[in-house]
């Protein structure tokens, strides 16, 4: 038996509006605080490795707990601001990844429902064609999405020795 109607929870217009409003706020704040790196800059700066993140954390620990050992060549107030910003970004990216996964799952079940219902409708169209007006044209229009169905063209016969 086929699985039907996985997406039983549907979003309301009020929820769509609230979601869009929240995204608009997040987007406007992000535009104000972020840099838009070009391809060359992305290659130059790239993400740092986990090992280098550990280095940053270790230096920050020394800076916080043993400030007498820190370099006078580093602008430590700026370092602290950068560290706080990357911590903020890291936690928010983690939260956004969760939202993206939930929204992707939400879309997948509704895609599946629409697809299975579309196949069911196509089967009905195939059943009704030739007997009811309009179904022949509908079948011809939808058939383009099934290019390999029932076609025996271009089949190469097996070679005989």
CSV table of N, CA and C in Angstrom, one decimal:
chain,number,residue,atom,x,y,z
A,1,UNK,N,0.8,-1.2,0.0
A,1,UNK,CA,0.0,0.0,0.0
A,1,UNK,C,0.9,1.2,0.0
A,2,UNK,N,0.6,2.2,-0.8
A,2,UNK,CA,1.4,3.4,-1.0
A,2,UNK,C,1.1,4.3,0.3
A,3,UNK,N,2.2,5.1,0.6
A,3,UNK,CA,2.1,6.1,1.6
A,3,UNK,C,1.4,7.3,1.0
A,4,UNK,N,0.3,7.7,1.6
A,4,UNK,CA,-0.4,8.9,1.1
A,4,UNK,C,-0.5,10.0,2.2
A,5,UNK,N,-0.5,11.2,1.7
A,5,UNK,CA,-0.7,12.4,2.5
A,5,UNK,C,0.3,12.5,3.7
A,6,UNK,N,1.5,12.5,3.4
A,6,UNK,CA,2.5,12.7,4.5
A,6,UNK,C,2.5,14.1,5.1
A,7,UNK,N,2.2,15.1,4.3
A,7,UNK,CA,2.2,16.4,4.7
A,7,UNK,C,0.9,16.8,5.2
A,8,UNK,N,0.5,16.4,6.4
A,8,UNK,CA,-0.8,16.6,7.0
A,8,UNK,C,-0.9,18.0,7.7
A,9,UNK,N,0.3,18.5,8.0
A,9,UNK,CA,0.3,19.8,8.7
A,9,UNK,C,0.5,20.9,7.6
A,10,UNK,N,-0.4,21.8,7.5
A,10,UNK,CA,-0.3,22.8,6.4
A,10,UNK,C,-0.1,24.2,7.1
A,11,UNK,N,0.7,25.0,6.5
A,11,UNK,CA,1.0,26.3,7.0
A,11,UNK,C,-0.1,27.3,6.7
A,12,UNK,N,-0.4,28.2,7.7
A,12,UNK,CA,-1.5,29.1,7.5
A,12,UNK,C,-0.9,30.4,6.9
A,13,UNK,N,-1.8,31.2,6.4
A,13,UNK,CA,-1.4,32.5,5.8
A,13,UNK,C,-0.7,33.4,6.9
A,14,UNK,N,-1.3,33.3,8.2
A,14,UNK,CA,-0.7,34.1,9.3
A,14,UNK,C,0.7,33.6,9.6
A,15,UNK,N,1.0,32.3,9.5
A,15,UNK,CA,2.3,31.7,9.8
A,15,UNK,C,3.3,32.1,8.6
A,16,UNK,N,2.8,32.1,7.4
A,16,UNK,CA,3.6,32.5,6.3
A,16,UNK,C,4.0,34.0,6.5
A,17,UNK,N,3.1,34.8,6.8
A,17,UNK,CA,3.4,36.3,7.0
A,17,UNK,C,4.4,36.4,8.2
A,18,UNK,N,4.2,35.7,9.3
A,18,UNK,CA,5.1,35.8,10.4
A,18,UNK,C,6.5,35.4,10.0
A,19,UNK,N,6.6,34.3,9.3
A,19,UNK,CA,7.9,33.7,8.8
A,19,UNK,C,8.6,34.7,7.9
A,20,UNK,N,7.8,35.2,6.9
A,20,UNK,CA,8.4,36.2,6.0
A,20,UNK,C,8.9,37.5,6.7
A,21,UNK,N,8.1,37.9,7.7
A,21,UNK,CA,8.5,39.1,8.5
A,21,UNK,C,9.8,38.9,9.2
A,22,UNK,N,9.9,37.7,9.9
A,22,UNK,CA,11.1,37.4,10.6
A,22,UNK,C,12.3,37.3,9.7
A,23,UNK,N,12.1,36.7,8.5
A,23,UNK,CA,13.2,36.6,7.6
A,23,UNK,C,13.6,38.0,7.1
A,24,UNK,N,12.6,38.9,6.9
A,24,UNK,CA,13.0,40.2,6.4
A,24,UNK,C,13.8,41.0,7.5
A,25,UNK,N,13.4,40.8,8.7
A,25,UNK,CA,14.2,41.4,9.8
A,25,UNK,C,15.6,40.9,9.9
A,26,UNK,N,15.7,39.5,9.8
A,26,UNK,CA,17.1,38.9,9.8
A,26,UNK,C,17.9,39.4,8.6
A,27,UNK,N,17.3,39.4,7.5
A,27,UNK,CA,18.0,39.9,6.3
A,27,UNK,C,18.4,41.3,6.4
A,28,UNK,N,17.6,42.2,6.9
A,28,UNK,CA,18.0,43.6,7.0
A,28,UNK,C,19.1,43.8,8.0
A,29,UNK,N,19.1,43.1,9.1
A,29,UNK,CA,20.2,43.2,10.1
A,29,UNK,C,21.4,42.6,9.5
A,30,UNK,N,21.3,41.5,8.8
A,30,UNK,CA,22.5,40.8,8.1
A,30,UNK,C,23.2,41.8,7.1
A,31,UNK,N,22.3,42.4,6.3
A,31,UNK,CA,22.9,43.3,5.3
A,31,UNK,C,23.7,44.5,6.0
A,32,UNK,N,23.2,44.9,7.1
A,32,UNK,CA,23.9,46.0,7.8
A,32,UNK,C,25.2,45.6,8.4
A,33,UNK,N,25.4,44.4,8.8
A,33,UNK,CA,26.6,44.0,9.5
A,33,UNK,C,27.5,43.1,8.8
A,34,UNK,N,27.2,42.6,7.6
A,34,UNK,CA,28.1,41.6,7.0
A,34,UNK,C,28.8,42.3,5.8
A,35,UNK,N,29.8,41.6,5.3
A,35,UNK,CA,30.5,41.9,4.1
A,35,UNK,C,30.1,41.0,3.0
A,36,UNK,N,30.0,41.5,1.8
A,36,UNK,CA,29.6,40.7,0.7
A,36,UNK,C,30.9,40.4,-0.1
A,37,UNK,N,31.5,39.2,0.2
A,37,UNK,CA,32.8,38.9,-0.4
A,37,UNK,C,32.6,38.4,-1.8
A,38,UNK,N,33.6,38.8,-2.7
A,38,UNK,CA,33.5,38.3,-4.0
A,38,UNK,C,34.3,36.9,-4.0
A,39,UNK,N,34.3,36.3,-5.2
A,39,UNK,CA,34.9,35.0,-5.3
A,39,UNK,C,36.3,35.0,-4.9
A,40,UNK,N,37.1,35.9,-5.3
A,40,UNK,CA,38.5,36.0,-5.0
A,40,UNK,C,38.7,36.2,-3.5
A,41,UNK,N,37.9,37.0,-2.9
A,41,UNK,CA,38.0,37.2,-1.4
A,41,UNK,C,37.6,36.0,-0.6
A,42,UNK,N,36.6,35.3,-1.1
A,42,UNK,CA,36.2,34.0,-0.5
A,42,UNK,C,37.4,33.0,-0.5
A,43,UNK,N,38.1,32.9,-1.7
A,43,UNK,CA,39.2,32.0,-1.8
A,43,UNK,C,40.3,32.5,-0.9
A,44,UNK,N,40.6,33.8,-0.8
A,44,UNK,CA,41.6,34.3,0.0
A,44,UNK,C,41.4,34.1,1.5
A,45,UNK,N,40.2,34.4,2.0
A,45,UNK,CA,39.9,34.3,3.4
A,45,UNK,C,39.5,32.9,3.8
A,46,UNK,N,38.7,32.2,3.0
A,46,UNK,CA,38.2,30.9,3.3
A,46,UNK,C,37.9,30.6,4.7
A,47,UNK,N,37.3,29.5,5.0
A,47,UNK,CA,37.0,29.1,6.4
A,47,UNK,C,38.2,28.5,7.0
A,48,UNK,N,38.3,28.8,8.3
A,48,UNK,CA,39.5,28.2,9.0
A,48,UNK,C,39.2,26.8,9.4
A,49,UNK,N,40.2,26.0,9.6
A,49,UNK,CA,40.1,24.6,9.9
A,49,UNK,C,39.7,24.5,11.4
A,50,UNK,N,39.3,23.3,11.8
A,50,UNK,CA,39.0,23.0,13.2
A,50,UNK,C,40.2,23.2,14.1
A,51,UNK,N,41.4,22.8,13.6
A,51,UNK,CA,42.6,23.0,14.3
A,51,UNK,C,42.9,24.5,14.6
A,52,UNK,N,42.7,25.3,13.6
A,52,UNK,CA,42.9,26.7,13.7
A,52,UNK,C,41.8,27.4,14.7
A,53,UNK,N,40.6,26.8,14.7
A,53,UNK,CA,39.6,27.3,15.7
A,53,UNK,C,40.1,27.0,17.1
A,54,UNK,N,40.7,25.8,17.3
A,54,UNK,CA,41.2,25.4,18.6
A,54,UNK,C,42.4,26.4,19.0
A,55,UNK,N,43.2,26.8,18.0
A,55,UNK,CA,44.3,27.8,18.3
A,55,UNK,C,43.6,29.1,18.8
A,56,UNK,N,42.6,29.6,18.1
A,56,UNK,CA,42.0,30.8,18.5
A,56,UNK,C,41.4,30.7,19.9
A,57,UNK,N,40.8,29.6,20.2
A,57,UNK,CA,40.2,29.4,21.5
A,57,UNK,C,41.3,29.3,22.6
A,58,UNK,N,42.4,28.7,22.3
A,58,UNK,CA,43.5,28.6,23.3
A,58,UNK,C,44.1,30.0,23.5
A,59,UNK,N,44.4,30.8,22.4
A,59,UNK,CA,44.9,32.1,22.6
A,59,UNK,C,43.9,33.0,23.4
A,60,UNK,N,42.6,32.8,23.1
A,60,UNK,CA,41.6,33.6,23.9
A,60,UNK,C,41.7,33.2,25.4
A,61,UNK,N,41.8,31.9,25.7
A,61,UNK,CA,42.0,31.5,27.1
A,61,UNK,C,43.1,32.2,27.8
A,62,UNK,N,44.3,32.2,27.1
A,62,UNK,CA,45.5,32.9,27.6
A,62,UNK,C,45.2,34.4,27.8
A,63,UNK,N,44.6,35.0,26.8
A,63,UNK,CA,44.3,36.4,26.9
A,63,UNK,C,43.4,36.7,28.0
A,64,UNK,N,42.4,35.9,28.3
A,64,UNK,CA,41.5,36.1,29.4
A,64,UNK,C,42.1,35.8,30.7
A,65,UNK,N,42.8,34.7,30.9
A,65,UNK,CA,43.2,34.2,32.2
A,65,UNK,C,44.6,34.6,32.5
A,66,UNK,N,45.5,34.9,31.6
A,66,UNK,CA,46.9,35.3,31.8
A,66,UNK,C,47.2,36.5,30.9
A,67,UNK,N,46.6,37.6,31.1
A,67,UNK,CA,46.9,38.8,30.2
A,67,UNK,C,48.3,39.2,30.1
A,68,UNK,N,49.1,38.9,31.1
A,68,UNK,CA,50.5,39.3,31.1
A,68,UNK,C,51.3,38.6,30.0
A,69,UNK,N,50.8,37.5,29.5
A,69,UNK,CA,51.5,36.7,28.5
A,69,UNK,C,51.0,37.1,27.1
A,70,UNK,N,50.1,38.1,26.9
A,70,UNK,CA,49.6,38.4,25.6
A,70,UNK,C,50.6,39.4,24.9
A,71,UNK,N,50.5,39.3,23.5
A,71,UNK,CA,51.4,40.2,22.7
A,71,UNK,C,50.9,41.6,22.7
A,72,UNK,N,51.8,42.5,22.8
A,72,UNK,CA,51.4,44.0,22.7
A,72,UNK,C,51.1,44.4,21.3
A,73,UNK,N,51.4,43.5,20.3
A,73,UNK,CA,51.2,43.9,18.9
A,73,UNK,C,49.8,43.6,18.5
A,74,UNK,N,49.0,42.9,19.3
A,74,UNK,CA,47.6,42.6,19.0
A,74,UNK,C,46.7,43.7,19.6
A,75,UNK,N,45.7,44.1,18.8
A,75,UNK,CA,44.7,45.1,19.3
A,75,UNK,C,43.7,44.2,20.0
A,76,UNK,N,43.8,44.0,21.3
A,76,UNK,CA,43.0,43.1,22.1
A,76,UNK,C,41.5,43.5,22.2
A,77,UNK,N,41.2,44.8,22.3
A,77,UNK,CA,39.8,45.1,22.3
A,77,UNK,C,39.1,44.7,20.9
A,78,UNK,N,39.8,44.9,19.8
A,78,UNK,CA,39.3,44.5,18.5
A,78,UNK,C,39.3,42.9,18.4
A,79,UNK,N,40.3,42.3,19.0
A,79,UNK,CA,40.3,40.8,19.0
A,79,UNK,C,39.0,40.3,19.8
A,80,UNK,N,38.7,40.9,20.9
A,80,UNK,CA,37.6,40.5,21.7
A,80,UNK,C,36.3,40.7,20.9
A,81,UNK,N,36.2,41.8,20.2
A,81,UNK,CA,35.0,42.1,19.4
A,81,UNK,C,34.8,41.0,18.3
A,82,UNK,N,36.0,40.7,17.6
A,82,UNK,CA,36.0,39.7,16.5
A,82,UNK,C,35.6,38.3,17.1
A,83,UNK,N,36.1,38.0,18.3
A,83,UNK,CA,35.8,36.7,18.9
A,83,UNK,C,34.3,36.6,19.2
A,84,UNK,N,33.7,37.7,19.8
A,84,UNK,CA,32.3,37.7,20.1
A,84,UNK,C,31.4,37.6,18.8
A,85,UNK,N,31.9,38.3,17.8
A,85,UNK,CA,31.1,38.3,16.5
A,85,UNK,C,31.1,36.9,15.9
A,86,UNK,N,32.3,36.2,15.9
A,86,UNK,CA,32.4,34.9,15.4
A,86,UNK,C,31.6,33.9,16.2
A,87,UNK,N,31.6,34.1,17.5
A,87,UNK,CA,30.7,33.2,18.4
A,87,UNK,C,29.3,33.4,18.1
A,88,UNK,N,28.9,34.7,18.0
A,88,UNK,CA,27.5,35.0,17.6
A,88,UNK,C,27.1,34.3,16.3
A,89,UNK,N,28.0,34.5,15.3
A,89,UNK,CA,27.7,33.9,13.9
A,89,UNK,C,27.6,32.4,14.0
A,90,UNK,N,28.5,31.8,14.7
A,90,UNK,CA,28.6,30.4,14.8
A,90,UNK,C,27.3,29.8,15.4
A,91,UNK,N,26.8,30.4,16.5
A,91,UNK,CA,25.6,29.9,17.1
A,91,UNK,C,24.4,30.1,16.3
A,92,UNK,N,24.3,31.3,15.6
A,92,UNK,CA,23.2,31.6,14.7
A,92,UNK,C,23.2,30.7,13.5
A,93,UNK,N,24.3,30.4,12.9
A,93,UNK,CA,24.4,29.5,11.8
A,93,UNK,C,23.9,28.1,12.2
A,94,UNK,N,24.3,27.7,13.4
A,94,UNK,CA,23.8,26.4,13.9
A,94,UNK,C,22.2,26.4,14.0
A,95,UNK,N,21.7,27.5,14.5
A,95,UNK,CA,20.2,27.6,14.6
A,95,UNK,C,19.6,27.6,13.2
A,96,UNK,N,20.2,28.4,12.3
A,96,UNK,CA,19.6,28.5,10.9
A,96,UNK,C,19.7,27.2,10.2
A,97,UNK,N,20.8,26.4,10.4
A,97,UNK,CA,20.9,25.1,9.8
A,97,UNK,C,19.7,24.2,10.3
A,98,UNK,N,19.4,24.3,11.5
A,98,UNK,CA,18.2,23.5,12.0
A,98,UNK,C,16.9,24.0,11.3
A,99,UNK,N,16.7,25.3,11.2
A,99,UNK,CA,15.6,25.8,10.5
A,99,UNK,C,15.5,25.3,9.0
A,100,UNK,N,16.7,25.4,8.4
A,100,UNK,CA,16.8,24.9,7.0
A,100,UNK,C,16.4,23.5,6.9
A,101,UNK,N,16.9,22.6,7.8
A,101,UNK,CA,16.6,21.2,7.8
A,101,UNK,C,15.1,21.0,7.9
A,102,UNK,N,14.5,21.7,8.9
A,102,UNK,CA,13.0,21.6,9.1
A,102,UNK,C,12.2,22.0,7.9
A,103,UNK,N,12.6,23.1,7.3
A,103,UNK,CA,11.9,23.6,6.1
A,103,UNK,C,12.1,22.7,4.9
A,104,UNK,N,13.3,22.1,4.8
A,104,UNK,CA,13.5,21.2,3.7
A,104,UNK,C,12.7,19.9,3.9
A,105,UNK,N,12.6,19.4,5.1
A,105,UNK,CA,11.8,18.2,5.4
A,105,UNK,C,10.3,18.5,5.1
A,106,UNK,N,9.9,19.7,5.5
A,106,UNK,CA,8.5,20.2,5.3
A,106,UNK,C,8.2,20.2,3.8
A,107,UNK,N,9.1,20.7,3.0
A,107,UNK,CA,8.9,20.8,1.6
A,107,UNK,C,8.9,19.4,1.0
A,108,UNK,N,9.8,18.5,1.4
A,108,UNK,CA,9.9,17.2,0.9
A,108,UNK,C,8.6,16.4,1.0
A,109,UNK,N,8.0,16.4,2.2
A,109,UNK,CA,6.8,15.6,2.3
A,109,UNK,C,5.7,16.2,1.5
A,110,UNK,N,5.6,17.5,1.3
A,110,UNK,CA,4.6,18.1,0.4
A,110,UNK,C,4.9,17.9,-1.0
A,111,UNK,N,6.2,17.9,-1.4
A,111,UNK,CA,6.6,17.5,-2.8
A,111,UNK,C,6.1,16.1,-3.1
A,112,UNK,N,6.4,15.2,-2.1
A,112,UNK,CA,6.0,13.8,-2.3
A,112,UNK,C,4.5,13.6,-2.4
A,113,UNK,N,3.7,14.3,-1.6
A,113,UNK,CA,2.3,14.3,-1.7
A,113,UNK,C,1.8,14.8,-3.1
A,114,UNK,N,2.3,15.9,-3.5
A,114,UNK,CA,1.9,16.4,-4.8
A,114,UNK,C,2.3,15.5,-5.9
A,115,UNK,N,3.5,14.9,-5.9
A,115,UNK,CA,3.9,14.0,-6.9
A,115,UNK,C,3.0,12.8,-7.0
A,116,UNK,N,2.8,12.1,-5.8
A,116,UNK,CA,2.0,10.9,-5.9
A,116,UNK,C,0.5,11.2,-6.3
A,117,UNK,N,0.0,12.4,-5.9
A,117,UNK,CA,-1.3,12.8,-6.4
A,117,UNK,C,-1.3,13.1,-7.9
A,118,UNK,N,-0.2,13.7,-8.4
A,118,UNK,CA,-0.1,14.0,-9.8
A,118,UNK,C,-0.1,12.6,-10.6
A,119,UNK,N,0.6,11.6,-10.1
A,119,UNK,CA,0.7,10.3,-10.8
A,119,UNK,C,-0.7,9.7,-10.7
A,120,UNK,N,-1.4,9.8,-9.6
A,120,UNK,CA,-2.8,9.3,-9.5
A,120,UNK,C,-3.7,10.0,-10.5
A,121,UNK,N,-3.5,11.3,-10.7
A,121,UNK,CA,-4.4,12.0,-11.6
A,121,UNK,C,-4.0,11.6,-13.1
A,122,UNK,N,-2.8,11.3,-13.3
A,122,UNK,CA,-2.4,10.9,-14.7
A,122,UNK,C,-3.0,9.5,-15.0
A,123,UNK,N,-3.0,8.6,-14.0
A,123,UNK,CA,-3.6,7.3,-14.1
A,123,UNK,C,-5.1,7.5,-14.5
A,124,UNK,N,-5.7,8.4,-13.8
A,124,UNK,CA,-7.2,8.6,-14.0
A,124,UNK,C,-7.4,9.2,-15.5
A,125,UNK,N,-6.4,10.1,-15.9
A,125,UNK,CA,-6.5,10.6,-17.2
A,125,UNK,C,-6.4,9.5,-18.3
A,126,UNK,N,-5.4,8.6,-18.0
A,126,UNK,CA,-5.2,7.5,-18.9
A,126,UNK,C,-6.5,6.6,-19.0
A,127,UNK,N,-7.2,6.4,-17.9
A,127,UNK,CA,-8.4,5.6,-17.8
A,127,UNK,C,-9.5,6.3,-18.6
A,128,UNK,N,-9.6,7.7,-18.5
A,128,UNK,CA,-10.7,8.4,-19.1
A,128,UNK,C,-10.5,8.8,-20.5
A,129,UNK,N,-9.3,8.7,-21.0
A,129,UNK,CA,-9.0,9.2,-22.4
A,129,UNK,C,-9.8,8.3,-23.4
A,130,UNK,N,-10.2,9.0,-24.4
A,130,UNK,CA,-11.0,8.3,-25.5
A,130,UNK,C,-12.4,8.1,-25.1
A,131,UNK,N,-12.8,8.3,-23.9
A,131,UNK,CA,-14.2,8.1,-23.5
A,131,UNK,C,-14.9,9.4,-23.0
A,132,UNK,N,-14.0,10.4,-22.6
A,132,UNK,CA,-14.6,11.6,-22.1
A,132,UNK,C,-13.9,12.8,-22.8
A,133,UNK,N,-14.6,13.9,-23.1
A,133,UNK,CA,-14.0,15.0,-23.8
A,133,UNK,C,-12.9,15.7,-22.9
A,134,UNK,N,-11.8,16.0,-23.6
A,134,UNK,CA,-10.7,16.8,-23.0
A,134,UNK,C,-9.6,15.9,-22.4
A,135,UNK,N,-9.8,14.7,-22.2
A,135,UNK,CA,-8.8,13.8,-21.6
A,135,UNK,C,-7.7,13.4,-22.5
A,136,UNK,N,-8.0,13.3,-23.8
A,136,UNK,CA,-7.0,13.0,-24.8
A,136,UNK,C,-6.0,14.2,-24.9
A,137,UNK,N,-6.5,15.4,-24.9
A,137,UNK,CA,-5.6,16.5,-24.9
A,137,UNK,C,-4.7,16.6,-23.6
A,138,UNK,N,-5.4,16.4,-22.5
A,138,UNK,CA,-4.7,16.4,-21.2
A,138,UNK,C,-3.6,15.4,-21.2
A,139,UNK,N,-3.9,14.1,-21.6
A,139,UNK,CA,-2.9,13.1,-21.7
A,139,UNK,C,-1.7,13.4,-22.6
A,140,UNK,N,-2.0,14.0,-23.7
A,140,UNK,CA,-1.0,14.4,-24.7
A,140,UNK,C,-0.1,15.5,-24.0
A,141,UNK,N,-0.7,16.4,-23.3
A,141,UNK,CA,0.1,17.5,-22.7
A,141,UNK,C,0.9,16.9,-21.5
A,142,UNK,N,0.4,16.0,-20.7
A,142,UNK,CA,1.1,15.5,-19.6
A,142,UNK,C,2.1,14.4,-20.0
A,143,UNK,N,1.9,13.7,-21.1
A,143,UNK,CA,2.8,12.6,-21.5
A,143,UNK,C,4.2,13.0,-21.7
A,144,UNK,N,4.5,14.3,-21.9
A,144,UNK,CA,5.8,14.8,-22.1
A,144,UNK,C,6.7,14.5,-20.9
A,145,UNK,N,6.1,14.3,-19.7
A,145,UNK,CA,6.9,14.1,-18.5
A,145,UNK,C,7.2,12.6,-18.3
A,146,UNK,N,6.7,11.8,-19.2
A,146,UNK,CA,7.0,10.4,-19.2
A,146,UNK,C,7.6,9.9,-20.6
A,147,UNK,N,8.8,10.4,-20.9
A,147,UNK,CA,9.3,10.2,-22.2
A,147,UNK,C,9.7,8.8,-22.6
A,148,UNK,N,9.9,7.9,-21.6
A,148,UNK,CA,10.4,6.6,-21.8
A,148,UNK,C,9.2,5.6,-21.7
A,149,UNK,N,8.1,6.0,-21.4
A,149,UNK,CA,6.9,5.1,-21.1
A,149,UNK,C,6.4,4.5,-22.4
A,150,UNK,N,6.5,3.2,-22.5
A,150,UNK,CA,5.8,2.5,-23.6
A,150,UNK,C,6.5,2.6,-24.9
A,151,UNK,N,7.7,3.2,-25.0
A,151,UNK,CA,8.4,3.4,-26.2
A,151,UNK,C,9.3,2.3,-26.5
A,152,UNK,N,9.3,1.8,-27.7
A,152,UNK,CA,10.2,0.7,-28.1
A,152,UNK,C,11.2,1.2,-29.2
A,153,UNK,N,11.2,2.5,-29.4
A,153,UNK,CA,12.1,3.1,-30.4
A,153,UNK,C,13.5,3.0,-29.9
A,154,UNK,N,14.4,2.9,-30.9
A,154,UNK,CA,15.8,2.9,-30.7
A,154,UNK,C,16.3,1.7,-29.8
A,155,UNK,N,15.6,0.7,-29.7
A,155,UNK,CA,16.1,-0.5,-29.0
A,155,UNK,C,17.0,-1.3,-29.9
A,156,UNK,N,18.2,-1.5,-29.4
A,156,UNK,CA,19.2,-2.3,-30.2
A,156,UNK,C,19.0,-3.7,-29.9
A,157,UNK,N,18.8,-4.6,-30.9
A,157,UNK,CA,18.7,-6.0,-30.7
A,157,UNK,C,20.0,-6.6,-30.2
A,158,UNK,N,19.9,-7.6,-29.4
A,158,UNK,CA,21.2,-8.2,-28.9
A,158,UNK,C,22.0,-8.8,-30.0
A,159,UNK,N,23.3,-8.7,-29.9
A,159,UNK,CA,24.2,-9.2,-31.0
A,159,UNK,C,24.2,-10.7,-30.9
A,160,UNK,N,24.2,-11.3,-32.1
A,160,UNK,CA,24.3,-12.8,-32.1
A,160,UNK,C,25.7,-13.1,-32.6
A,161,UNK,N,26.3,-14.2,-32.0
A,161,UNK,CA,27.7,-14.5,-32.4
A,161,UNK,C,27.8,-15.1,-33.8
